[in-house]
Amino acid sequence: VHPSLRRELEAVVGADHVLTDPGLRATYETDWTRRWRGSALAVVRPGSTDEVAAVLRLLNEARVPVVPQGGNTGMVGGSVPRGGEVVLSLTRLREMEPVDEAGEVTVGAGATLTAVQEHVRPLGWDVGVDLGARDSATIGGMVASNAGGIRVVRNGTMRAQVRGLEAVLADGTILRRLPGMLKDNTGLHLPSLLAGSEGTLAVITRVRLALVPTLARAVVALAGIGSIGDAAALASRLRRRLPTLVAAEAFTAEGLDLVVHHAGLAAPFSVRHPAYLLVECAGAADPLPELADALEAEAAGMLADVAVGEDEATRRRLWLLRERLTESISGAGIPHKLDVGVPVARVGELAERAPQVVAEVAPGAWVVLYGHVLDGNLHINVLGLDPEDEAADDAVLRLAISLGGTISAEHGVGVAKTRWLEADRGAADVAAMRAVKRALDPRGILNPGVLLPPE
Ligand code: FAD
Ligand code: S2G
Ligand code: ZN
């Protein structure tokens, strides 16, 4: 980085927070899946909203591109440099305000999900979104990528949790509407616009979250089932009966094999079933009786083996079989992770056909399927591919589009899926997105190459 620019950056954030040494930059330059990496001009770590504004003003003036970064747990290569950008790490913006008894809290963009959970749960509140990366994923990154996770069927995605935001535009302008209201009809809604913008429209510095009440009683059931499609169909019928349903996840036997092997967890049953359905019910009273009745009434011979967890430890042990899939797959190689969505009624067809379309173009590859079935969201992870070979990605993403679905249900577009954005959203939508991008970041310094394909 040019010495004068470096001196100006150091004058804003302090020399300790402008990293140019390759060794110090390294952890900021490779994504979690290890599929994307690039060398940053520098890593800059502002300690306040005003410092973010001053840094962006400098970089916008110098036309230096910026990659905003939170916990760097994103799955689509959007949080790491492609080469020559400044990585703007928001992890120092961690402060959390006292919880408002109306069930809201304002936190810094760099606060991790776990930190916020620990901050609000003792007061009887919880964050509506939960996901396996909770210890590293930051609230700012979760808003920017509109994270989904394991509670969407009950609480919606991250966009639905955001009551107010503070963010900084490329030229250093600070936008702030933090008190936030559930109903606020005063023109364009900033939180909706920035949620899912993946660091391309503004840098989020503070978030006001609407919280959900903690539910005193919970039960988890894990069952062997014939297929992912059966799991989706049964979960839909359970949702109709069970207002206490908060999660419905499914995964295949191949995934369980990896978790047992890599995470060293015990298989839940002596028999290896083709697929598994995990559901969680939670409420003020014990939800087990109604779950048992619903399974009795709706499962009609579809389930083989059922394990039930009532106490915290058993529930956690059952969840780990699902939550350890991501790291277990990464233990087996560098996966091409295709997080796609289809209408729930077509989840079965997607699960059937995805391995077939992959086999046609990549005979040596193998597929691990799992996901949030009631969100219509499967994570089609393909292993055994050359990182540069995107034939399997193309086949799966086009399959999702052909089923009336989306090329990204929760992880976003990043750099991974820009090639398919127009095939999914159409030229008109992409043009409209470009118009908004040009308006808010006219010099195009915010995360170039992410979300919108190069013109
Ligand atoms: P990063 O990875 O640092 O960045 C993500 C994107 O947001 C990038 O484009 C970046 O430029 C931008 N960004 C980051 N911070 C800011 C900011 N303050 N302002 C503006 N832009 C910003 N995701 C799900 O949706 N559901 C899941 O169930 C799920 N499970 C996961 C499980 C594991 C084990 C792992 C490793 C990841 C999982 N993820 C999941 C993916 C990831 O955790 C989410 O995408 C999360 O929202 C990323 O947060 P982060 O702070 O790590 O963001
Ligand atoms: C999950 C994590 C990323 C992946 O575990 O729900 O979102 O595809 C995923 O493994
Ligand atoms: Zn997921």
PDB file of N, CA and C in Angstrom, residues 367-454:
ATOM      1  N   VAL A 367     -21.513 -36.890  -3.828  1.00  0.00           N
ATOM      2  CA  VAL A 367     -22.419 -35.836  -3.350  1.00  0.00           C
ATOM      3  C   VAL A 367     -22.901 -36.159  -1.937  1.00  0.00           C
ATOM      4  N   VAL A 368     -22.863 -35.140  -1.073  1.00  0.00           N
ATOM      5  CA  VAL A 368     -23.448 -35.261   0.266  1.00  0.00           C
ATOM      6  C   VAL A 368     -24.585 -34.253   0.340  1.00  0.00           C
ATOM      7  N   LEU A 369     -25.794 -34.728   0.678  1.00  0.00           N
ATOM      8  CA  LEU A 369     -26.990 -33.870   0.671  1.00  0.00           C
ATOM      9  C   LEU A 369     -27.483 -33.671   2.087  1.00  0.00           C
ATOM     10  N   TYR A 370     -27.794 -32.446   2.431  1.00  0.00           N
ATOM     11  CA  TYR A 370     -28.467 -32.212   3.703  1.00  0.00           C
ATOM     12  C   TYR A 370     -29.049 -30.805   3.669  1.00  0.00           C
ATOM     13  N   GLY A 371     -29.901 -30.475   4.631  1.00  0.00           N
ATOM     14  CA  GLY A 371     -30.415 -29.106   4.659  1.00  0.00           C
ATOM     15  C   GLY A 371     -31.669 -28.920   5.464  1.00  0.00           C
ATOM     16  N   HIS A 372     -32.143 -27.698   5.303  1.00  0.00           N
ATOM     17  CA  HIS A 372     -33.293 -27.228   6.073  1.00  0.00           C
ATOM     18  C   HIS A 372     -34.553 -27.496   5.235  1.00  0.00           C
ATOM     19  N   VAL A 373     -35.124 -28.687   5.380  1.00  0.00           N
ATOM     20  CA  VAL A 373     -36.105 -29.146   4.389  1.00  0.00           C
ATOM     21  C   VAL A 373     -37.358 -28.282   4.326  1.00  0.00           C
ATOM     22  N   LEU A 374     -37.824 -27.738   5.441  1.00  0.00           N
ATOM     23  CA  LEU A 374     -39.049 -26.929   5.372  1.00  0.00           C
ATOM     24  C   LEU A 374     -38.790 -25.553   4.784  1.00  0.00           C
ATOM     25  N   ASP A 375     -37.490 -25.200   4.583  1.00  0.00           N
ATOM     26  CA  ASP A 375     -37.167 -23.955   3.874  1.00  0.00           C
ATOM     27  C   ASP A 375     -36.998 -24.266   2.384  1.00  0.00           C
ATOM     28  N   GLY A 376     -37.179 -25.544   2.006  1.00  0.00           N
ATOM     29  CA  GLY A 376     -36.941 -25.952   0.619  1.00  0.00           C
ATOM     30  C   GLY A 376     -35.461 -25.880   0.273  1.00  0.00           C
ATOM     31  N   ASN A 377     -34.610 -25.878   1.277  1.00  0.00           N
ATOM     32  CA  ASN A 377     -33.171 -25.554   1.132  1.00  0.00           C
ATOM     33  C   ASN A 377     -32.311 -26.803   1.358  1.00  0.00           C
ATOM     34  N   LEU A 378     -31.608 -27.226   0.292  1.00  0.00           N
ATOM     35  CA  LEU A 378     -30.645 -28.322   0.448  1.00  0.00           C
ATOM     36  C   LEU A 378     -29.248 -27.802   0.194  1.00  0.00           C
ATOM     37  N   HIS A 379     -28.300 -28.345   0.947  1.00  0.00           N
ATOM     38  CA  HIS A 379     -26.876 -28.041   0.741  1.00  0.00           C
ATOM     39  C   HIS A 379     -26.291 -29.209  -0.020  1.00  0.00           C
ATOM     40  N   ILE A 380     -26.103 -29.022  -1.316  1.00  0.00           N
ATOM     41  CA  ILE A 380     -25.609 -30.111  -2.159  1.00  0.00           C
ATOM     42  C   ILE A 380     -24.102 -29.939  -2.231  1.00  0.00           C
ATOM     43  N   ASN A 381     -23.403 -30.716  -1.439  1.00  0.00           N
ATOM     44  CA  ASN A 381     -21.951 -30.612  -1.362  1.00  0.00           C
ATOM     45  C   ASN A 381     -21.315 -31.661  -2.267  1.00  0.00           C
ATOM     46  N   VAL A 382     -20.488 -31.200  -3.197  1.00  0.00           N
ATOM     47  CA  VAL A 382     -19.854 -32.125  -4.146  1.00  0.00           C
ATOM     48  C   VAL A 382     -18.367 -32.215  -3.827  1.00  0.00           C
ATOM     49  N   LEU A 383     -17.913 -33.446  -3.577  1.00  0.00           N
ATOM     50  CA  LEU A 383     -16.496 -33.681  -3.257  1.00  0.00           C
ATOM     51  C   LEU A 383     -15.834 -34.402  -4.418  1.00  0.00           C
ATOM     52  N   GLY A 384     -14.509 -34.341  -4.468  1.00  0.00           N
ATOM     53  CA  GLY A 384     -13.775 -35.064  -5.504  1.00  0.00           C
ATOM     54  C   GLY A 384     -13.667 -34.286  -6.797  1.00  0.00           C
ATOM     55  N   LEU A 385     -13.921 -32.974  -6.740  1.00  0.00           N
ATOM     56  CA  LEU A 385     -13.829 -32.148  -7.951  1.00  0.00           C
ATOM     57  C   LEU A 385     -12.521 -31.359  -7.927  1.00  0.00           C
ATOM     58  N   ASP A 386     -12.032 -31.027  -9.128  1.00  0.00           N
ATOM     59  CA  ASP A 386     -10.938 -30.061  -9.242  1.00  0.00           C
ATOM     60  C   ASP A 386     -11.543 -28.692  -8.887  1.00  0.00           C
ATOM     61  N   PRO A 387     -10.891 -27.922  -7.974  1.00  0.00           N
ATOM     62  CA  PRO A 387     -11.495 -26.653  -7.547  1.00  0.00           C
ATOM     63  C   PRO A 387     -11.927 -25.755  -8.710  1.00  0.00           C
ATOM     64  N   GLU A 388     -11.204 -25.823  -9.820  1.00  0.00           N
ATOM     65  CA  GLU A 388     -11.548 -24.917 -10.939  1.00  0.00           C
ATOM     66  C   GLU A 388     -12.654 -25.495 -11.812  1.00  0.00           C
ATOM     67  N   ASP A 389     -12.976 -26.761 -11.636  1.00  0.00           N
ATOM     68  CA  ASP A 389     -13.959 -27.390 -12.537  1.00  0.00           C
ATOM     69  C   ASP A 389     -15.373 -27.063 -12.062  1.00  0.00           C
ATOM     70  N   GLU A 390     -16.113 -26.283 -12.820  1.00  0.00           N
ATOM     71  CA  GLU A 390     -17.443 -25.846 -12.378  1.00  0.00           C
ATOM     72  C   GLU A 390     -18.575 -26.549 -13.137  1.00  0.00           C
ATOM     73  N   ALA A 391     -18.268 -27.633 -13.784  1.00  0.00           N
ATOM     74  CA  ALA A 391     -19.324 -28.340 -14.541  1.00  0.00           C
ATOM     75  C   ALA A 391     -20.413 -28.851 -13.600  1.00  0.00           C
ATOM     76  N   ALA A 392     -20.005 -29.369 -12.450  1.00  0.00           N
ATOM     77  CA  ALA A 392     -20.994 -29.894 -11.495  1.00  0.00           C
ATOM     78  C   ALA A 392     -21.805 -28.736 -10.905  1.00  0.00           C
ATOM     79  N   ASP A 393     -21.118 -27.608 -10.592  1.00  0.00           N
ATOM     80  CA  ASP A 393     -21.825 -26.433 -10.068  1.00  0.00           C
ATOM     81  C   ASP A 393     -22.903 -26.029 -11.082  1.00  0.00           C
ATOM     82  N   ASP A 394     -22.498 -25.962 -12.349  1.00  0.00           N
ATOM     83  CA  ASP A 394     -23.424 -25.522 -13.397  1.00  0.00           C
ATOM     84  C   ASP A 394     -24.621 -26.462 -13.477  1.00  0.00           C
ATOM     85  N   ALA A 395     -24.362 -27.762 -13.412  1.00  0.00           N
ATOM     86  CA  ALA A 395     -25.455 -28.741 -13.535  1.00  0.00           C
ATOM     87  C   ALA A 395     -26.446 -28.608 -12.384  1.00  0.00           C
ATOM     88  N   VAL A 396     -25.933 -28.455 -11.163  1.00  0.00           N
ATOM     89  CA  VAL A 396     -26.820 -28.392  -9.996  1.00  0.00           C
ATOM     90  C   VAL A 396     -27.573 -27.067  -9.951  1.00  0.00           C
ATOM     91  N   LEU A 397     -26.884 -25.961 -10.237  1.00  0.00           N
ATOM     92  CA  LEU A 397     -27.552 -24.654 -10.175  1.00  0.00           C
ATOM     93  C   LEU A 397     -28.633 -24.553 -11.242  1.00  0.00           C
ATOM     94  N   ARG A 398     -28.357 -25.113 -12.427  1.00  0.00           N
ATOM     95  CA  ARG A 398     -29.381 -25.065 -13.484  1.00  0.00           C
ATOM     96  C   ARG A 398     -30.534 -26.010 -13.168  1.00  0.00           C
ATOM     97  N   LEU A 399     -30.223 -27.087 -12.457  1.00  0.00           N
ATOM     98  CA  LEU A 399     -31.311 -27.994 -12.022  1.00  0.00           C
ATOM     99  C   LEU A 399     -32.240 -27.236 -11.070  1.00  0.00           C
ATOM    100  N   ALA A 400     -31.653 -26.518 -10.115  1.00  0.00           N
ATOM    101  CA  ALA A 400     -32.478 -25.768  -9.148  1.00  0.00           C
ATOM    102  C   ALA A 400     -33.357 -24.751  -9.888  1.00  0.00           C
ATOM    103  N   ILE A 401     -32.759 -24.045 -10.846  1.00  0.00           N
ATOM    104  CA  ILE A 401     -33.537 -23.048 -11.602  1.00  0.00           C
ATOM    105  C   ILE A 401     -34.664 -23.751 -12.355  1.00  0.00           C
ATOM    106  N   SER A 402     -34.360 -24.921 -12.926  1.00  0.00           N
ATOM    107  CA  SER A 402     -35.382 -25.634 -13.730  1.00  0.00           C
ATOM    108  C   SER A 402     -36.543 -26.119 -12.856  1.00  0.00           C
ATOM    109  N   LEU A 403     -36.270 -26.270 -11.559  1.00  0.00           N
ATOM    110  CA  LEU A 403     -37.334 -26.711 -10.637  1.00  0.00           C
ATOM    111  C   LEU A 403     -38.057 -25.512 -10.025  1.00  0.00           C
ATOM    112  N   GLY A 404     -37.832 -24.331 -10.591  1.00  0.00           N
ATOM    113  CA  GLY A 404     -38.491 -23.126 -10.083  1.00  0.00           C
ATOM    114  C   GLY A 404     -37.878 -22.648  -8.789  1.00  0.00           C
ATOM    115  N   GLY A 405     -36.597 -22.934  -8.608  1.00  0.00           N
ATOM    116  CA  GLY A 405     -35.947 -22.611  -7.333  1.00  0.00           C
ATOM    117  C   GLY A 405     -34.960 -21.480  -7.437  1.00  0.00           C
ATOM    118  N   THR A 406     -34.003 -21.441  -6.508  1.00  0.00           N
ATOM    119  CA  THR A 406     -33.029 -20.347  -6.428  1.00  0.00           C
ATOM    120  C   THR A 406     -31.619 -20.928  -6.353  1.00  0.00           C
ATOM    121  N   ILE A 407     -30.665 -20.190  -6.939  1.00  0.00           N
ATOM    122  CA  ILE A 407     -29.273 -20.663  -6.923  1.00  0.00           C
ATOM    123  C   ILE A 407     -28.623 -20.427  -5.562  1.00  0.00           C
ATOM    124  N   SER A 408     -29.303 -19.683  -4.676  1.00  0.00           N
ATOM    125  CA  SER A 408     -28.774 -19.519  -3.317  1.00  0.00           C
ATOM    126  C   SER A 408     -29.921 -19.297  -2.348  1.00  0.00           C
ATOM    127  N   ALA A 409     -30.099 -20.232  -1.432  1.00  0.00           N
ATOM    128  CA  ALA A 409     -31.196 -20.122  -0.464  1.00  0.00           C
ATOM    129  C   ALA A 409     -30.751 -19.294   0.732  1.00  0.00           C
ATOM    130  N   GLU A 410     -29.492 -19.444   1.164  1.00  0.00           N
ATOM    131  CA  GLU A 410     -29.086 -18.685   2.357  1.00  0.00           C
ATOM    132  C   GLU A 410     -27.662 -18.152   2.326  1.00  0.00           C
ATOM    133  N   HIS A 411     -26.734 -18.767   1.590  1.00  0.00           N
ATOM    134  CA  HIS A 411     -25.334 -18.356   1.680  1.00  0.00           C
ATOM    135  C   HIS A 411     -25.007 -17.139   0.851  1.00  0.00           C
ATOM    136  N   GLY A 412     -25.932 -16.743  -0.052  1.00  0.00           N
ATOM    137  CA  GLY A 412     -25.636 -15.585  -0.900  1.00  0.00           C
ATOM    138  C   GLY A 412     -24.963 -16.012  -2.190  1.00  0.00           C
ATOM    139  N   VAL A 413     -24.551 -15.008  -2.981  1.00  0.00           N
ATOM    140  CA  VAL A 413     -23.983 -15.237  -4.305  1.00  0.00           C
ATOM    141  C   VAL A 413     -22.460 -15.182  -4.254  1.00  0.00           C
ATOM    142  N   GLY A 414     -21.921 -14.218  -3.503  1.00  0.00           N
ATOM    143  CA  GLY A 414     -20.465 -14.080  -3.371  1.00  0.00           C
ATOM    144  C   GLY A 414     -19.783 -13.967  -4.713  1.00  0.00           C
ATOM    145  N   VAL A 415     -18.615 -14.585  -4.840  1.00  0.00           N
ATOM    146  CA  VAL A 415     -17.973 -14.699  -6.160  1.00  0.00           C
ATOM    147  C   VAL A 415     -18.326 -16.051  -6.765  1.00  0.00           C
ATOM    148  N   ALA A 416     -18.879 -16.945  -5.900  1.00  0.00           N
ATOM    149  CA  ALA A 416     -19.108 -18.328  -6.337  1.00  0.00           C
ATOM    150  C   ALA A 416     -20.168 -18.431  -7.417  1.00  0.00           C
ATOM    151  N   LYS A 417     -21.188 -17.568  -7.351  1.00  0.00           N
ATOM    152  CA  LYS A 417     -22.352 -17.801  -8.210  1.00  0.00           C
ATOM    153  C   LYS A 417     -22.710 -16.619  -9.103  1.00  0.00           C
ATOM    154  N   THR A 418     -21.829 -15.623  -9.255  1.00  0.00           N
ATOM    155  CA  THR A 418     -22.162 -14.461 -10.102  1.00  0.00           C
ATOM    156  C   THR A 418     -22.471 -14.901 -11.532  1.00  0.00           C
ATOM    157  N   ARG A 419     -21.799 -15.964 -11.994  1.00  0.00           N
ATOM    158  CA  ARG A 419     -22.000 -16.445 -13.383  1.00  0.00           C
ATOM    159  C   ARG A 419     -23.450 -16.828 -13.642  1.00  0.00           C
ATOM    160  N   TRP A 420     -24.153 -17.280 -12.583  1.00  0.00           N
ATOM    161  CA  TRP A 420     -25.510 -17.793 -12.780  1.00  0.00           C
ATOM    162  C   TRP A 420     -26.590 -16.807 -12.340  1.00  0.00           C
ATOM    163  N   LEU A 421     -26.192 -15.633 -11.885  1.00  0.00           N
ATOM    164  CA  LEU A 421     -27.182 -14.702 -11.326  1.00  0.00           C
ATOM    165  C   LEU A 421     -28.231 -14.327 -12.363  1.00  0.00           C
ATOM    166  N   GLU A 422     -27.797 -13.984 -13.580  1.00  0.00           N
ATOM    167  CA  GLU A 422     -28.762 -13.545 -14.590  1.00  0.00           C
ATOM    168  C   GLU A 422     -29.667 -14.698 -15.016  1.00  0.00           C
ATOM    169  N   ALA A 423     -29.115 -15.925 -15.076  1.00  0.00           N
ATOM    170  CA  ALA A 423     -29.948 -17.088 -15.446  1.00  0.00           C
ATOM    171  C   ALA A 423     -31.050 -17.274 -14.407  1.00  0.00           C
ATOM    172  N   ASP A 424     -30.742 -16.891 -13.159  1.00  0.00           N
ATOM    173  CA  ASP A 424     -31.719 -17.080 -12.078  1.00  0.00           C
ATOM    174  C   ASP A 424     -32.665 -15.890 -11.988  1.00  0.00           C
ATOM    175  N   ARG A 425     -32.111 -14.671 -11.930  1.00  0.00           N
ATOM    176  CA  ARG A 425     -32.928 -13.494 -11.640  1.00  0.00           C
ATOM    177  C   ARG A 425     -33.419 -12.799 -12.902  1.00  0.00           C
ATOM    178  N   GLY A 426     -32.767 -13.024 -14.046  1.00  0.00           N
ATOM    179  CA  GLY A 426     -33.180 -12.348 -15.284  1.00  0.00           C
ATOM    180  C   GLY A 426     -32.481 -11.014 -15.450  1.00  0.00           C
ATOM    181  N   ALA A 427     -32.380 -10.545 -16.692  1.00  0.00           N
ATOM    182  CA  ALA A 427     -31.603  -9.336 -17.005  1.00  0.00           C
ATOM    183  C   ALA A 427     -32.198  -8.095 -16.338  1.00  0.00           C
ATOM    184  N   ALA A 428     -33.515  -8.025 -16.271  1.00  0.00           N
ATOM    185  CA  ALA A 428     -34.158  -6.815 -15.714  1.00  0.00           C
ATOM    186  C   ALA A 428     -33.808  -6.652 -14.241  1.00  0.00           C
ATOM    187  N   ASP A 429     -33.919  -7.748 -13.485  1.00  0.00           N
ATOM    188  CA  ASP A 429     -33.594  -7.673 -12.042  1.00  0.00           C
ATOM    189  C   ASP A 429     -32.139  -7.284 -11.840  1.00  0.00           C
ATOM    190  N   VAL A 430     -31.241  -7.904 -12.632  1.00  0.00           N
ATOM    191  CA  VAL A 430     -29.820  -7.608 -12.451  1.00  0.00           C
ATOM    192  C   VAL A 430     -29.537  -6.149 -12.795  1.00  0.00           C
ATOM    193  N   ALA A 431     -30.205  -5.655 -13.823  1.00  0.00           N
ATOM    194  CA  ALA A 431     -30.022  -4.234 -14.187  1.00  0.00           C
ATOM    195  C   ALA A 431     -30.498  -3.328 -13.055  1.00  0.00           C
ATOM    196  N   ALA A 432     -31.600  -3.690 -12.427  1.00  0.00           N
ATOM    197  CA  ALA A 432     -32.123  -2.877 -11.319  1.00  0.00           C
ATOM    198  C   ALA A 432     -31.143  -2.900 -10.146  1.00  0.00           C
ATOM    199  N   MET A 433     -30.569  -4.082  -9.886  1.00  0.00           N
ATOM    200  CA  MET A 433     -29.591  -4.181  -8.791  1.00  0.00           C
ATOM    201  C   MET A 433     -28.367  -3.315  -9.113  1.00  0.00           C
ATOM    202  N   ARG A 434     -27.948  -3.327 -10.395  1.00  0.00           N
ATOM    203  CA  ARG A 434     -26.789  -2.516 -10.777  1.00  0.00           C
ATOM    204  C   ARG A 434     -27.080  -1.023 -10.556  1.00  0.00           C
ATOM    205  N   ALA A 435     -28.323  -0.636 -10.838  1.00  0.00           N
ATOM    206  CA  ALA A 435     -28.685   0.787 -10.688  1.00  0.00           C
ATOM    207  C   ALA A 435     -28.553   1.201  -9.220  1.00  0.00           C
ATOM    208  N   VAL A 436     -28.986   0.319  -8.319  1.00  0.00           N
ATOM    209  CA  VAL A 436     -28.874   0.640  -6.882  1.00  0.00           C
ATOM    210  C   VAL A 436     -27.404   0.683  -6.480  1.00  0.00           C
ATOM    211  N   LYS A 437     -26.630  -0.261  -6.999  1.00  0.00           N
ATOM    212  CA  LYS A 437     -25.196  -0.331  -6.685  1.00  0.00           C
ATOM    213  C   LYS A 437     -24.511   0.956  -7.136  1.00  0.00           C
ATOM    214  N   ARG A 438     -24.824   1.408  -8.364  1.00  0.00           N
ATOM    215  CA  ARG A 438     -24.188   2.615  -8.907  1.00  0.00           C
ATOM    216  C   ARG A 438     -24.555   3.833  -8.072  1.00  0.00           C
ATOM    217  N   ALA A 439     -25.790   3.838  -7.569  1.00  0.00           N
ATOM    218  CA  ALA A 439     -26.248   4.999  -6.793  1.00  0.00           C
ATOM    219  C   ALA A 439     -25.520   5.076  -5.452  1.00  0.00           C
ATOM    220  N   LEU A 440     -25.335   3.941  -4.793  1.00  0.00           N
ATOM    221  CA  LEU A 440     -24.775   3.985  -3.435  1.00  0.00           C
ATOM    222  C   LEU A 440     -23.250   3.890  -3.429  1.00  0.00           C
ATOM    223  N   ASP A 441     -22.681   3.270  -4.489  1.00  0.00           N
ATOM    224  CA  ASP A 441     -21.216   3.097  -4.524  1.00  0.00           C
ATOM    225  C   ASP A 441     -20.732   3.444  -5.923  1.00  0.00           C
ATOM    226  N   PRO A 442     -20.853   4.722  -6.299  1.00  0.00           N
ATOM    227  CA  PRO A 442     -20.576   5.126  -7.688  1.00  0.00           C
ATOM    228  C   PRO A 442     -19.170   4.764  -8.174  1.00  0.00           C
ATOM    229  N   ARG A 443     -18.198   4.687  -7.248  1.00  0.00           N
ATOM    230  CA  ARG A 443     -16.844   4.345  -7.704  1.00  0.00           C
ATOM    231  C   ARG A 443     -16.609   2.838  -7.667  1.00  0.00           C
ATOM    232  N   GLY A 444     -17.611   2.096  -7.213  1.00  0.00           N
ATOM    233  CA  GLY A 444     -17.520   0.635  -7.254  1.00  0.00           C
ATOM    234  C   GLY A 444     -16.411   0.064  -6.391  1.00  0.00           C
ATOM    235  N   ILE A 445     -16.141   0.698  -5.219  1.00  0.00           N
ATOM    236  CA  ILE A 445     -15.026   0.185  -4.396  1.00  0.00           C
ATOM    237  C   ILE A 445     -15.480  -0.910  -3.435  1.00  0.00           C
ATOM    238  N   LEU A 446     -16.801  -1.048  -3.202  1.00  0.00           N
ATOM    239  CA  LEU A 446     -17.244  -2.012  -2.187  1.00  0.00           C
ATOM    240  C   LEU A 446     -17.412  -3.406  -2.787  1.00  0.00           C
ATOM    241  N   ASN A 447     -16.486  -4.301  -2.393  1.00  0.00           N
ATOM    242  CA  ASN A 447     -16.555  -5.710  -2.779  1.00  0.00           C
ATOM    243  C   ASN A 447     -16.789  -5.937  -4.276  1.00  0.00           C
ATOM    244  N   PRO A 448     -15.996  -5.295  -5.155  1.00  0.00           N
ATOM    245  CA  PRO A 448     -16.171  -5.548  -6.590  1.00  0.00           C
ATOM    246  C   PRO A 448     -15.965  -7.043  -6.891  1.00  0.00           C
ATOM    247  N   GLY A 449     -16.801  -7.588  -7.789  1.00  0.00           N
ATOM    248  CA  GLY A 449     -16.668  -9.011  -8.129  1.00  0.00           C
ATOM    249  C   GLY A 449     -17.590  -9.891  -7.311  1.00  0.00           C
ATOM    250  N   VAL A 450     -18.188  -9.303  -6.260  1.00  0.00           N
ATOM    251  CA  VAL A 450     -19.108 -10.076  -5.418  1.00  0.00           C
ATOM    252  C   VAL A 450     -20.546  -9.739  -5.798  1.00  0.00           C
ATOM    253  N   LEU A 451     -21.393 -10.729  -5.837  1.00  0.00           N
ATOM    254  CA  LEU A 451     -22.835 -10.627  -6.055  1.00  0.00           C
ATOM    255  C   LEU A 451     -23.139 -10.256  -7.509  1.00  0.00           C
ATOM    256  N   LEU A 452     -22.738  -9.066  -7.942  1.00  0.00           N
ATOM    257  CA  LEU A 452     -23.047  -8.663  -9.323  1.00  0.00           C
ATOM    258  C   LEU A 452     -21.925  -9.108 -10.255  1.00  0.00           C
ATOM    259  N   PRO A 453     -22.258  -9.772 -11.360  1.00  0.00           N
ATOM    260  CA  PRO A 453     -21.217 -10.172 -12.303  1.00  0.00           C
ATOM    261  C   PRO A 453     -20.568  -8.938 -12.917  1.00  0.00           C
ATOM    262  N   PRO A 454     -19.269  -9.004 -13.241  1.00  0.00           N
ATOM    263  CA  PRO A 454     -18.620  -7.854 -13.881  1.00  0.00           C
ATOM    264  C   PRO A 454     -19.384  -7.508 -15.174  1.00  0.00           C
TER     265      PRO A 454
END
